Amino acid sequence: MSSSTETSRPVGAAARGEGGIACYVYGIVPEDVDISPDAVGVGDPPGRVRLIRHGEIGALVSDVAVDRPLGRAEDLVGHEALLDGAAAEVPVLPLRFGAVLTSPEAVVGELLEPHHDEFVAALKEIEGHVQYVIRATYGERSVLHEILADNAEVRRLRDQIRGLPEDATRGERIRIGELITQAIAAKREADTQTVVDCFAPCTVAAVIRDATHERDAANVAFMVRLDQEADFEMVLGELRREWADRIDVRVLGPMAVYDFVTSA
Amino acid sequence: MTVTVPSGGGGLPDRPSGSGLADVIDTILDKGLVIDAFVRVSLVGIEVLTIDARVVVASVDTYLRFAEAVNRLDLEQSKEGLPELIGDVTQGVAHNKSKGVAQGVIEAAGEKLHDYIAGTVEEPEPERRVRRRSGG
């Protein structure tokens, strides 16, 4: 389940699509899906999304102009909105943002055909599942109070800088900050484990994401079976009650199973 | 076909994530199938403008900000008894994730992006535009 560190970003000397138009690929779905005419994705104006079929699978694609950079906020949101909307209805293998092939033929010849059986198997596996992400964040005041209460060194340094200008106490301040960051990291490890354990009975799999904010308490993606959603919600409620005073718990989803499809 | 919608009660969002762009970025730039693990031949060289918006978790700026926050906390607070007892702090578990000089730039870019996010993005209604064929 380790993700490739390679990116799907600019591939310098690659061939250009015909007439400056290429195929942006969002994800892989079963062949028997319908796409409504108003489904759009990336680009300006947003490209109409269609399905390129091969065997039992299809690729969700839209035309994209190759002479214009991709990556406006609207492009990112468009990519995710399409996939998350689809994931609520059908199994979807979501591609990372920015995958573009030269032509519909290339989508079949280089993506769908060579990996047909793998994709069929993966789609079967994720059928009836969605992803939720739990993002928990420490309240700044509450976590600092906890750390002050626990850590004599932080208290001592805090007393040292009291009333003194920042310039005169830079060393102590950096040390305080470092100690706090370390203390939060230790708390994060424990609280992330709590999140994983809490939701384990009502989820199929979990992926712990890297912290992306200094006050992150937990950032965990879960694969959830549709019939587990009620239990998931109940556990979420319990966790929020338990952590009400110290940690804010947000939930993202339902979304496509982004964290569970990286190539093996 | 039957659509399973999370039951009410304010727990789960009742539609696909109305999350901010920052959350979108965490997900779709960092996760998902990587196509060039499969395909190398005809990827088009479109310039992708996205940045690595990952915020560095530990940096001197962060340290100074925490120090100031503690300083302020102390001023705001009366002598709300700090326990004499020192808990066993598991500092050893933590490790510094400092990532070098580029971090300032990345953070700045991240902030800029967040400003942008706050203003301009209109969330499209995530309706059910892709669905199983009827009867399926």
mmCIF file of N, CA and C in Angstrom, chain A residues 6-7 9 11 14 30-36 38-39 53 66 69-70 73 76-77 80 88-90 94-97 99-100 102 106 110 115 127 132 135 141 144-145 150-152 158 162 170 173 177-178 180-182 184 186 189 209 211-212 214 233 250 252-253 258-259 261, chain B residues 1 3 6-8 11 13 17 19 21 23-24 26-36 38-40 42-49 55 57 62-71 73-74 76-77 82 86-87 89-91 93-94 116 121 124 128-133:
data_model
loop_
_atom_site.group_PDB
_atom_site.id
_atom_site.type_symbol
_atom_site.label_atom_id
_atom_site.label_comp_id
_atom_site.label_asym_id
_atom_site.label_seq_id
_atom_site.Cartn_x
_atom_site.Cartn_y
_atom_site.Cartn_z
ATOM 1 N N GLU A 6 6.848 8.897 -7.214
ATOM 2 C CA GLU A 6 6.837 9.593 -8.488
ATOM 3 C C GLU A 6 5.565 10.408 -8.613
ATOM 4 N N THR A 7 5.640 11.472 -9.307
ATOM 5 C CA THR A 7 4.443 12.271 -9.477
ATOM 6 C C THR A 7 3.976 12.114 -10.908
ATOM 7 N N ARG A 9 3.149 14.611 -12.582
ATOM 8 C CA ARG A 9 3.265 15.974 -13.075
ATOM 9 C C ARG A 9 4.145 16.045 -14.316
ATOM 10 N N VAL A 11 5.625 15.834 -17.697
ATOM 11 C CA VAL A 11 6.499 14.889 -18.340
ATOM 12 C C VAL A 11 7.003 15.613 -19.571
ATOM 13 N N ALA A 14 7.072 14.660 -23.630
ATOM 14 C CA ALA A 14 6.043 13.746 -24.123
ATOM 15 C C ALA A 14 5.320 14.299 -25.351
ATOM 16 N N PRO A 30 -16.671 0.734 -13.477
ATOM 17 C CA PRO A 30 -17.191 -0.377 -14.284
ATOM 18 C C PRO A 30 -17.747 0.154 -15.610
ATOM 19 N N GLU A 31 -17.819 -0.729 -16.580
ATOM 20 C CA GLU A 31 -18.274 -0.340 -17.919
ATOM 21 C C GLU A 31 -19.736 0.098 -17.943
ATOM 22 N N ASP A 32 -20.552 -0.455 -17.038
ATOM 23 C CA ASP A 32 -22.010 -0.227 -17.114
ATOM 24 C C ASP A 32 -22.472 0.987 -16.311
ATOM 25 N N VAL A 33 -21.806 2.100 -16.451
ATOM 26 C CA VAL A 33 -22.294 3.303 -15.779
ATOM 27 C C VAL A 33 -22.735 4.337 -16.808
ATOM 28 N N ASP A 34 -23.658 5.162 -16.384
ATOM 29 C CA ASP A 34 -24.110 6.272 -17.217
ATOM 30 C C ASP A 34 -23.572 7.571 -16.642
ATOM 31 N N ILE A 35 -23.289 8.502 -17.519
ATOM 32 C CA ILE A 35 -22.808 9.797 -17.061
ATOM 33 C C ILE A 35 -23.786 10.851 -17.536
ATOM 34 N N SER A 36 -24.239 11.664 -16.628
ATOM 35 C CA SER A 36 -25.236 12.650 -17.034
ATOM 36 C C SER A 36 -24.558 13.736 -17.863
ATOM 37 N N ASP A 38 -24.527 16.794 -17.833
ATOM 38 C CA ASP A 38 -24.003 18.008 -17.202
ATOM 39 C C ASP A 38 -22.792 17.733 -16.300
ATOM 40 N N ALA A 39 -22.257 16.526 -16.390
ATOM 41 C CA ALA A 39 -21.071 16.213 -15.585
ATOM 42 C C ALA A 39 -19.851 16.891 -16.198
ATOM 43 N N ARG A 53 -14.859 3.208 -22.860
ATOM 44 C CA ARG A 53 -15.041 1.846 -22.375
ATOM 45 C C ARG A 53 -14.038 0.880 -22.993
ATOM 46 N N VAL A 66 -4.019 21.315 -24.237
ATOM 47 C CA VAL A 66 -2.663 21.065 -23.736
ATOM 48 C C VAL A 66 -1.833 22.341 -23.595
ATOM 49 N N PRO A 69 -2.054 25.604 -18.602
ATOM 50 C CA PRO A 69 -1.689 24.869 -17.389
ATOM 51 C C PRO A 69 -2.924 24.448 -16.610
ATOM 52 N N LEU A 70 -2.782 23.349 -15.916
ATOM 53 C CA LEU A 70 -3.861 22.858 -15.068
ATOM 54 C C LEU A 70 -3.496 23.121 -13.617
ATOM 55 N N ALA A 73 -7.642 26.426 -8.602
ATOM 56 C CA ALA A 73 -8.449 25.886 -7.517
ATOM 57 C C ALA A 73 -9.674 25.155 -8.068
ATOM 58 N N LEU A 76 -8.867 21.636 -9.221
ATOM 59 C CA LEU A 76 -8.699 20.677 -8.127
ATOM 60 C C LEU A 76 -10.062 20.265 -7.558
ATOM 61 N N VAL A 77 -10.884 21.259 -7.324
ATOM 62 C CA VAL A 77 -12.204 20.966 -6.766
ATOM 63 C C VAL A 77 -13.040 20.171 -7.770
ATOM 64 N N GLU A 80 -12.018 16.477 -7.708
ATOM 65 C CA GLU A 80 -12.505 15.723 -6.553
ATOM 66 C C GLU A 80 -14.031 15.619 -6.537
ATOM 67 N N ALA A 88 -20.204 7.907 -4.663
ATOM 68 C CA ALA A 88 -21.432 7.698 -3.905
ATOM 69 C C ALA A 88 -22.366 6.722 -4.625
ATOM 70 N N GLU A 89 -22.107 6.498 -5.911
ATOM 71 C CA GLU A 89 -23.010 5.678 -6.722
ATOM 72 C C GLU A 89 -22.392 4.371 -7.212
ATOM 73 N N VAL A 90 -21.144 4.456 -7.606
ATOM 74 C CA VAL A 90 -20.498 3.296 -8.244
ATOM 75 C C VAL A 90 -19.091 3.150 -7.690
ATOM 76 N N PRO A 94 -9.922 6.135 -8.069
ATOM 77 C CA PRO A 94 -9.584 7.525 -8.368
ATOM 78 C C PRO A 94 -8.111 7.671 -8.750
ATOM 79 N N LEU A 95 -7.863 8.456 -9.794
ATOM 80 C CA LEU A 95 -6.489 8.779 -10.143
ATOM 81 C C LEU A 95 -6.057 10.047 -9.425
ATOM 82 N N ARG A 96 -4.774 10.127 -9.183
ATOM 83 C CA ARG A 96 -4.242 11.358 -8.613
ATOM 84 C C ARG A 96 -4.422 12.499 -9.611
ATOM 85 N N PHE A 97 -4.562 13.707 -9.106
ATOM 86 C CA PHE A 97 -4.761 14.861 -9.967
ATOM 87 C C PHE A 97 -3.629 14.983 -10.990
ATOM 88 N N ALA A 99 -3.419 13.514 -14.335
ATOM 89 C CA ALA A 99 -3.103 12.456 -15.295
ATOM 90 C C ALA A 99 -3.727 12.777 -16.656
ATOM 91 N N VAL A 100 -2.892 12.923 -17.667
ATOM 92 C CA VAL A 100 -3.369 13.292 -18.990
ATOM 93 C C VAL A 100 -2.725 12.398 -20.038
ATOM 94 N N THR A 102 -2.576 11.302 -24.326
ATOM 95 C CA THR A 102 -2.678 12.056 -25.579
ATOM 96 C C THR A 102 -4.016 11.928 -26.280
ATOM 97 N N ALA A 106 -5.054 6.199 -26.649
ATOM 98 C CA ALA A 106 -3.995 5.961 -25.660
ATOM 99 C C ALA A 106 -4.593 5.538 -24.324
ATOM 100 N N GLU A 110 -3.059 2.119 -23.454
ATOM 101 C CA GLU A 110 -1.981 2.197 -22.475
ATOM 102 C C GLU A 110 -2.447 2.118 -21.031
ATOM 103 N N HIS A 115 -4.229 -3.134 -18.077
ATOM 104 C CA HIS A 115 -4.508 -3.337 -16.663
ATOM 105 C C HIS A 115 -5.944 -3.774 -16.422
ATOM 106 N N GLU A 127 -16.243 -2.221 -4.382
ATOM 107 C CA GLU A 127 -17.686 -2.049 -4.561
ATOM 108 C C GLU A 127 -18.366 -1.978 -3.194
ATOM 109 N N TYR A 132 -13.858 7.793 4.323
ATOM 110 C CA TYR A 132 -14.008 8.973 5.175
ATOM 111 C C TYR A 132 -12.638 9.297 5.758
ATOM 112 N N ARG A 135 -10.155 14.135 10.617
ATOM 113 C CA ARG A 135 -9.123 15.142 10.873
ATOM 114 C C ARG A 135 -9.381 15.758 12.236
ATOM 115 N N ARG A 141 -5.087 26.593 23.031
ATOM 116 C CA ARG A 141 -5.005 26.865 24.466
ATOM 117 C C ARG A 141 -5.021 25.576 25.284
ATOM 118 N N LEU A 144 -1.723 23.633 25.019
ATOM 119 C CA LEU A 144 -0.628 24.310 25.718
ATOM 120 C C LEU A 144 -0.786 24.158 27.235
ATOM 121 N N HIS A 145 -2.012 24.246 27.704
ATOM 122 C CA HIS A 145 -2.246 24.024 29.134
ATOM 123 C C HIS A 145 -1.825 22.618 29.552
ATOM 124 N N ASP A 150 2.255 19.291 32.296
ATOM 125 C CA ASP A 150 3.036 18.050 32.289
ATOM 126 C C ASP A 150 4.538 18.266 32.297
ATOM 127 N N ASN A 151 4.976 19.423 31.850
ATOM 128 C CA ASN A 151 6.383 19.552 31.510
ATOM 129 C C ASN A 151 7.052 20.690 32.274
ATOM 130 N N ALA A 152 7.874 20.320 33.250
ATOM 131 C CA ALA A 152 8.524 21.312 34.119
ATOM 132 C C ALA A 152 9.481 22.208 33.347
ATOM 133 N N ARG A 158 9.273 29.177 30.293
ATOM 134 C CA ARG A 158 8.221 30.182 30.193
ATOM 135 C C ARG A 158 8.440 31.286 31.229
ATOM 136 N N ARG A 162 9.408 35.491 30.536
ATOM 137 C CA ARG A 162 8.313 36.374 30.945
ATOM 138 C C ARG A 162 8.782 37.828 31.037
ATOM 139 N N ARG A 170 15.445 34.753 22.329
ATOM 140 C CA ARG A 170 15.212 33.928 21.141
ATOM 141 C C ARG A 170 15.567 32.459 21.378
ATOM 142 N N ARG A 173 13.045 30.818 23.561
ATOM 143 C CA ARG A 173 11.771 30.683 22.844
ATOM 144 C C ARG A 173 11.807 29.513 21.848
ATOM 145 N N GLY A 177 9.452 26.221 21.996
ATOM 146 C CA GLY A 177 8.672 25.777 20.845
ATOM 147 C C GLY A 177 9.012 24.357 20.441
ATOM 148 N N GLU A 178 10.299 24.052 20.523
ATOM 149 C CA GLU A 178 10.741 22.708 20.159
ATOM 150 C C GLU A 178 10.152 21.674 21.123
ATOM 151 N N ILE A 180 7.470 21.990 22.901
ATOM 152 C CA ILE A 180 6.024 21.894 22.680
ATOM 153 C C ILE A 180 5.732 21.040 21.452
ATOM 154 N N THR A 181 6.508 21.262 20.388
ATOM 155 C CA THR A 181 6.312 20.476 19.167
ATOM 156 C C THR A 181 6.534 18.986 19.438
ATOM 157 N N GLN A 182 7.553 18.699 20.238
ATOM 158 C CA GLN A 182 7.817 17.293 20.571
ATOM 159 C C GLN A 182 6.686 16.708 21.419
ATOM 160 N N ILE A 184 3.599 17.667 21.439
ATOM 161 C CA ILE A 184 2.427 17.472 20.580
ATOM 162 C C ILE A 184 2.602 16.225 19.722
ATOM 163 N N ALA A 186 4.148 13.559 20.460
ATOM 164 C CA ALA A 186 3.895 12.383 21.299
ATOM 165 C C ALA A 186 2.392 12.206 21.531
ATOM 166 N N GLU A 189 0.758 10.907 18.368
ATOM 167 C CA GLU A 189 0.926 9.473 18.163
ATOM 168 C C GLU A 189 -0.115 8.686 18.968
ATOM 169 N N ARG A 209 -2.499 9.188 7.724
ATOM 170 C CA ARG A 209 -1.872 10.195 6.879
ATOM 171 C C ARG A 209 -0.845 10.982 7.675
ATOM 172 N N ALA A 211 0.908 14.131 9.315
ATOM 173 C CA ALA A 211 0.376 15.377 9.869
ATOM 174 C C ALA A 211 0.671 16.506 8.889
ATOM 175 N N THR A 212 -0.304 17.376 8.675
ATOM 176 C CA THR A 212 -0.064 18.497 7.771
ATOM 177 C C THR A 212 -0.261 19.822 8.493
ATOM 178 N N GLU A 214 0.606 21.764 12.446
ATOM 179 C CA GLU A 214 1.370 21.583 13.687
ATOM 180 C C GLU A 214 0.493 21.183 14.874
ATOM 181 N N GLU A 233 -20.808 6.673 12.264
ATOM 182 C CA GLU A 233 -21.336 7.944 12.738
ATOM 183 C C GLU A 233 -21.507 7.952 14.260
ATOM 184 N N ARG A 250 -13.086 16.780 12.775
ATOM 185 C CA ARG A 250 -13.830 16.987 11.535
ATOM 186 C C ARG A 250 -13.849 15.681 10.755
ATOM 187 N N LEU A 252 -14.316 14.228 6.754
ATOM 188 C CA LEU A 252 -14.435 14.515 5.328
ATOM 189 C C LEU A 252 -14.964 13.278 4.627
ATOM 190 N N GLY A 253 -15.886 13.479 3.705
ATOM 191 C CA GLY A 253 -16.414 12.355 2.966
ATOM 192 C C GLY A 253 -17.928 12.366 2.973
ATOM 193 N N TYR A 258 -9.372 7.257 -2.259
ATOM 194 C CA TYR A 258 -8.041 7.723 -2.685
ATOM 195 C C TYR A 258 -6.882 7.067 -1.939
ATOM 196 N N ASP A 259 -7.060 6.904 -0.653
ATOM 197 C CA ASP A 259 -5.932 6.434 0.155
ATOM 198 C C ASP A 259 -5.708 4.931 0.052
ATOM 199 N N VAL A 261 -5.928 3.039 -2.987
ATOM 200 C CA VAL A 261 -5.740 2.510 -4.331
ATOM 201 C C VAL A 261 -4.317 2.654 -4.863
ATOM 202 N N MET B 1 -31.408 2.584 -8.979
ATOM 203 C CA MET B 1 -30.788 1.855 -7.879
ATOM 204 C C MET B 1 -30.941 2.615 -6.578
ATOM 205 N N VAL B 3 -29.877 4.509 -3.392
ATOM 206 C CA VAL B 3 -28.739 5.330 -2.999
ATOM 207 C C VAL B 3 -28.641 5.338 -1.489
ATOM 208 N N PRO B 6 -25.927 8.658 4.212
ATOM 209 C CA PRO B 6 -25.721 8.556 5.652
ATOM 210 C C PRO B 6 -26.926 9.104 6.392
ATOM 211 N N SER B 7 -27.343 8.431 7.428
ATOM 212 C CA SER B 7 -28.504 8.880 8.169
ATOM 213 C C SER B 7 -28.236 10.213 8.837
ATOM 214 N N GLY B 8 -29.280 10.933 9.167
ATOM 215 C CA GLY B 8 -29.133 12.265 9.735
ATOM 216 C C GLY B 8 -28.538 12.249 11.123
ATOM 217 N N GLY B 11 -23.874 13.965 12.283
ATOM 218 C CA GLY B 11 -22.560 13.348 12.365
ATOM 219 C C GLY B 11 -21.817 13.416 11.055
ATOM 220 N N PRO B 13 -21.343 14.176 7.024
ATOM 221 C CA PRO B 13 -21.879 15.139 6.054
ATOM 222 C C PRO B 13 -22.931 14.448 5.216
ATOM 223 N N SER B 17 -18.014 15.480 0.638
ATOM 224 C CA SER B 17 -17.300 16.453 1.456
ATOM 225 C C SER B 17 -17.390 17.894 1.005
ATOM 226 N N SER B 19 -15.600 20.029 1.960
ATOM 227 C CA SER B 19 -14.370 20.415 2.628
ATOM 228 C C SER B 19 -13.701 21.549 1.879
ATOM 229 N N LEU B 21 -10.553 23.742 0.136
ATOM 230 C CA LEU B 21 -9.585 23.361 -0.884
ATOM 231 C C LEU B 21 -8.342 22.733 -0.268
ATOM 232 N N ASP B 23 -8.197 20.668 2.116
ATOM 233 C CA ASP B 23 -8.466 19.240 2.277
ATOM 234 C C ASP B 23 -8.453 18.529 0.928
ATOM 235 N N VAL B 24 -8.979 19.217 -0.072
ATOM 236 C CA VAL B 24 -8.980 18.640 -1.417
ATOM 237 C C VAL B 24 -7.540 18.383 -1.863
ATOM 238 N N ASP B 26 -4.856 17.966 -0.008
ATOM 239 C CA ASP B 26 -4.275 16.850 0.740
ATOM 240 C C ASP B 26 -4.642 15.526 0.098
ATOM 241 N N THR B 27 -5.851 15.473 -0.408
ATOM 242 C CA THR B 27 -6.343 14.207 -0.936
ATOM 243 C C THR B 27 -5.904 13.940 -2.361
ATOM 244 N N ILE B 28 -6.191 14.859 -3.270
ATOM 245 C CA ILE B 28 -6.008 14.477 -4.675
ATOM 246 C C ILE B 28 -4.613 14.752 -5.222
ATOM 247 N N LEU B 29 -3.787 15.509 -4.483
ATOM 248 C CA LEU B 29 -2.411 15.673 -4.948
ATOM 249 C C LEU B 29 -1.496 14.647 -4.324
ATOM 250 N N ASP B 30 -1.973 14.033 -3.281
ATOM 251 C CA ASP B 30 -1.098 13.162 -2.522
ATOM 252 C C ASP B 30 -1.549 11.711 -2.581
ATOM 253 N N LYS B 31 -2.793 11.507 -2.955
ATOM 254 C CA LYS B 31 -3.366 10.159 -2.915
ATOM 255 C C LYS B 31 -3.985 9.831 -4.268
ATOM 256 N N GLY B 32 -4.387 8.600 -4.412
ATOM 257 C CA GLY B 32 -4.999 8.186 -5.669
ATOM 258 C C GLY B 32 -4.000 7.439 -6.534
ATOM 259 N N LEU B 33 -4.545 6.734 -7.510
ATOM 260 C CA LEU B 33 -3.688 5.968 -8.411
ATOM 261 C C LEU B 33 -2.736 6.907 -9.141
ATOM 262 N N VAL B 34 -1.493 6.503 -9.218
ATOM 263 C CA VAL B 34 -0.518 7.306 -9.941
ATOM 264 C C VAL B 34 -0.369 6.727 -11.327
ATOM 265 N N ILE B 35 -0.761 7.508 -12.297
ATOM 266 C CA ILE B 35 -0.845 6.940 -13.629
ATOM 267 C C ILE B 35 0.529 6.621 -14.199
ATOM 268 N N ASP B 36 1.533 7.375 -13.840
ATOM 269 C CA ASP B 36 2.810 7.059 -14.483
ATOM 270 C C ASP B 36 3.498 5.860 -13.854
ATOM 271 N N PHE B 38 1.917 3.276 -14.294
ATOM 272 C CA PHE B 38 1.451 2.371 -15.337
ATOM 273 C C PHE B 38 1.886 2.805 -16.732
ATOM 274 N N VAL B 39 1.788 4.077 -16.957
ATOM 275 C CA VAL B 39 1.893 4.556 -18.316
ATOM 276 C C VAL B 39 3.003 5.574 -18.433
ATOM 277 N N ARG B 40 3.882 5.382 -19.363
ATOM 278 C CA ARG B 40 4.925 6.370 -19.524
ATOM 279 C C ARG B 40 4.967 6.958 -20.925
ATOM 280 N N SER B 42 2.713 8.108 -23.447
ATOM 281 C CA SER B 42 2.089 9.253 -24.083
ATOM 282 C C SER B 42 1.453 10.245 -23.130
ATOM 283 N N LEU B 43 1.977 10.331 -21.934
ATOM 284 C CA LEU B 43 1.497 11.389 -21.055
ATOM 285 C C LEU B 43 1.827 12.728 -21.687
ATOM 286 N N VAL B 44 0.887 13.600 -21.647
ATOM 287 C CA VAL B 44 1.094 14.906 -22.254
ATOM 288 C C VAL B 44 1.803 15.821 -21.268
ATOM 289 N N GLY B 45 2.682 16.644 -21.793
ATOM 290 C CA GLY B 45 3.449 17.516 -20.904
ATOM 291 C C GLY B 45 2.726 18.782 -20.505
ATOM 292 N N ILE B 46 1.515 18.653 -20.029
ATOM 293 C CA ILE B 46 0.818 19.839 -19.558
ATOM 294 C C ILE B 46 1.445 20.311 -18.263
ATOM 295 N N GLU B 47 1.624 21.576 -18.174
ATOM 296 C CA GLU B 47 2.177 22.104 -16.942
ATOM 297 C C GLU B 47 1.113 22.045 -15.857
ATOM 298 N N VAL B 48 1.453 21.431 -14.760
ATOM 299 C CA VAL B 48 0.507 21.368 -13.661
ATOM 300 C C VAL B 48 0.946 22.369 -12.601
ATOM 301 N N LEU B 49 0.054 23.269 -12.303
ATOM 302 C CA LEU B 49 0.408 24.439 -11.500
ATOM 303 C C LEU B 49 0.423 24.209 -10.002
ATOM 304 N N VAL B 55 2.130 21.556 4.810
ATOM 305 C CA VAL B 55 2.706 22.485 5.771
ATOM 306 C C VAL B 55 3.744 21.744 6.605
ATOM 307 N N VAL B 57 5.602 20.701 9.651
ATOM 308 C CA VAL B 57 5.061 20.613 10.997
ATOM 309 C C VAL B 57 5.977 21.239 12.038
ATOM 310 N N THR B 62 7.415 28.036 13.660
ATOM 311 C CA THR B 62 6.434 27.348 14.501
ATOM 312 C C THR B 62 6.849 27.440 15.966
ATOM 313 N N TYR B 63 8.125 27.199 16.227
ATOM 314 C CA TYR B 63 8.620 27.224 17.609
ATOM 315 C C TYR B 63 8.362 28.592 18.238
ATOM 316 N N LEU B 64 8.712 29.636 17.491
ATOM 317 C CA LEU B 64 8.561 30.992 18.042
ATOM 318 C C LEU B 64 7.082 31.314 18.282
ATOM 319 N N ARG B 65 6.257 30.806 17.392
ATOM 320 C CA ARG B 65 4.827 31.061 17.543
ATOM 321 C C ARG B 65 4.290 30.362 18.798
ATOM 322 N N PHE B 66 4.715 29.136 18.998
ATOM 323 C CA PHE B 66 4.291 28.410 20.198
ATOM 324 C C PHE B 66 4.773 29.128 21.457
ATOM 325 N N ALA B 67 6.035 29.591 21.422
ATOM 326 C CA ALA B 67 6.596 30.268 22.598
ATOM 327 C C ALA B 67 5.761 31.500 22.930
ATOM 328 N N GLU B 68 5.411 32.246 21.901
ATOM 329 C CA GLU B 68 4.612 33.447 22.126
ATOM 330 C C GLU B 68 3.223 33.081 22.650
ATOM 331 N N ALA B 69 2.685 31.989 22.122
ATOM 332 C CA ALA B 69 1.363 31.548 22.575
ATOM 333 C C ALA B 69 1.409 31.171 24.050
ATOM 334 N N VAL B 70 2.471 30.519 24.466
ATOM 335 C CA VAL B 70 2.600 30.154 25.877
ATOM 336 C C VAL B 70 2.753 31.406 26.725
ATOM 337 N N ASN B 71 3.537 32.328 26.202
ATOM 338 C CA ASN B 71 3.751 33.593 26.890
ATOM 339 C C ASN B 71 2.422 34.315 27.109
ATOM 340 N N LEU B 73 -0.568 33.001 26.961
ATOM 341 C CA LEU B 73 -1.406 32.153 27.807
ATOM 342 C C LEU B 73 -1.173 32.514 29.262
ATOM 343 N N ASP B 74 0.109 32.691 29.585
ATOM 344 C CA ASP B 74 0.497 32.988 30.952
ATOM 345 C C ASP B 74 -0.063 34.327 31.395
ATOM 346 N N GLU B 76 -2.707 35.865 30.158
ATOM 347 C CA GLU B 76 -4.165 35.826 30.221
ATOM 348 C C GLU B 76 -4.652 35.126 31.480
ATOM 349 N N GLN B 77 -3.807 34.260 31.949
ATOM 350 C CA GLN B 77 -4.264 33.345 32.967
ATOM 351 C C GLN B 77 -3.920 33.865 34.353
ATOM 352 N N LEU B 82 -0.939 25.392 38.440
ATOM 353 C CA LEU B 82 -0.260 24.392 37.640
ATOM 354 C C LEU B 82 0.167 23.287 38.584
ATOM 355 N N ILE B 86 5.007 16.436 38.176
ATOM 356 C CA ILE B 86 5.429 16.429 36.781
ATOM 357 C C ILE B 86 5.057 15.112 36.143
ATOM 358 N N GLY B 87 4.237 15.194 35.154
ATOM 359 C CA GLY B 87 3.823 13.977 34.460
ATOM 360 C C GLY B 87 4.984 13.385 33.690
ATOM 361 N N VAL B 89 6.446 12.783 30.655
ATOM 362 C CA VAL B 89 6.276 13.224 29.286
ATOM 363 C C VAL B 89 7.101 12.349 28.358
ATOM 364 N N THR B 90 6.441 11.838 27.389
ATOM 365 C CA THR B 90 7.133 10.909 26.492
ATOM 366 C C THR B 90 7.765 11.642 25.327
ATOM 367 N N GLN B 91 8.687 12.497 25.664
ATOM 368 C CA GLN B 91 9.315 13.299 24.615
ATOM 369 C C GLN B 91 10.109 12.457 23.635
ATOM 370 N N VAL B 93 9.481 9.955 22.088
ATOM 371 C CA VAL B 93 8.751 9.444 20.933
ATOM 372 C C VAL B 93 8.788 10.419 19.765
ATOM 373 N N ALA B 94 8.825 11.682 20.146
ATOM 374 C CA ALA B 94 8.747 12.690 19.092
ATOM 375 C C ALA B 94 10.032 12.753 18.289
ATOM 376 N N TYR B 116 -6.375 32.392 -1.223
ATOM 377 C CA TYR B 116 -7.059 32.235 -2.484
ATOM 378 C C TYR B 116 -8.311 31.375 -2.299
ATOM 379 N N VAL B 121 -13.209 30.051 -4.481
ATOM 380 C CA VAL B 121 -13.691 28.780 -4.990
ATOM 381 C C VAL B 121 -15.174 28.585 -4.754
ATOM 382 N N PRO B 124 -18.766 23.138 -6.514
ATOM 383 C CA PRO B 124 -19.818 22.642 -7.383
ATOM 384 C C PRO B 124 -20.708 21.695 -6.585
ATOM 385 N N ARG B 128 -25.243 13.504 -8.440
ATOM 386 C CA ARG B 128 -24.937 12.143 -8.871
ATOM 387 C C ARG B 128 -24.890 12.079 -10.385
ATOM 388 N N ARG B 129 -23.763 12.460 -10.906
ATOM 389 C CA ARG B 129 -23.653 12.578 -12.353
ATOM 390 C C ARG B 129 -23.090 11.318 -12.993
ATOM 391 N N VAL B 130 -22.562 10.467 -12.163
ATOM 392 C CA VAL B 130 -22.092 9.185 -12.679
ATOM 393 C C VAL B 130 -22.827 8.106 -11.918
ATOM 394 N N ARG B 131 -23.537 7.282 -12.602
ATOM 395 C CA ARG B 131 -24.314 6.260 -11.905
ATOM 396 C C ARG B 131 -24.451 5.011 -12.743
ATOM 397 N N ARG B 132 -24.769 3.946 -12.037
ATOM 398 C CA ARG B 132 -25.004 2.685 -12.732
ATOM 399 C C ARG B 132 -26.186 2.824 -13.671
ATOM 400 N N ARG B 133 -26.085 2.179 -14.799
ATOM 401 C CA ARG B 133 -27.216 2.192 -15.710
ATOM 402 C C ARG B 133 -28.448 1.648 -15.037
#
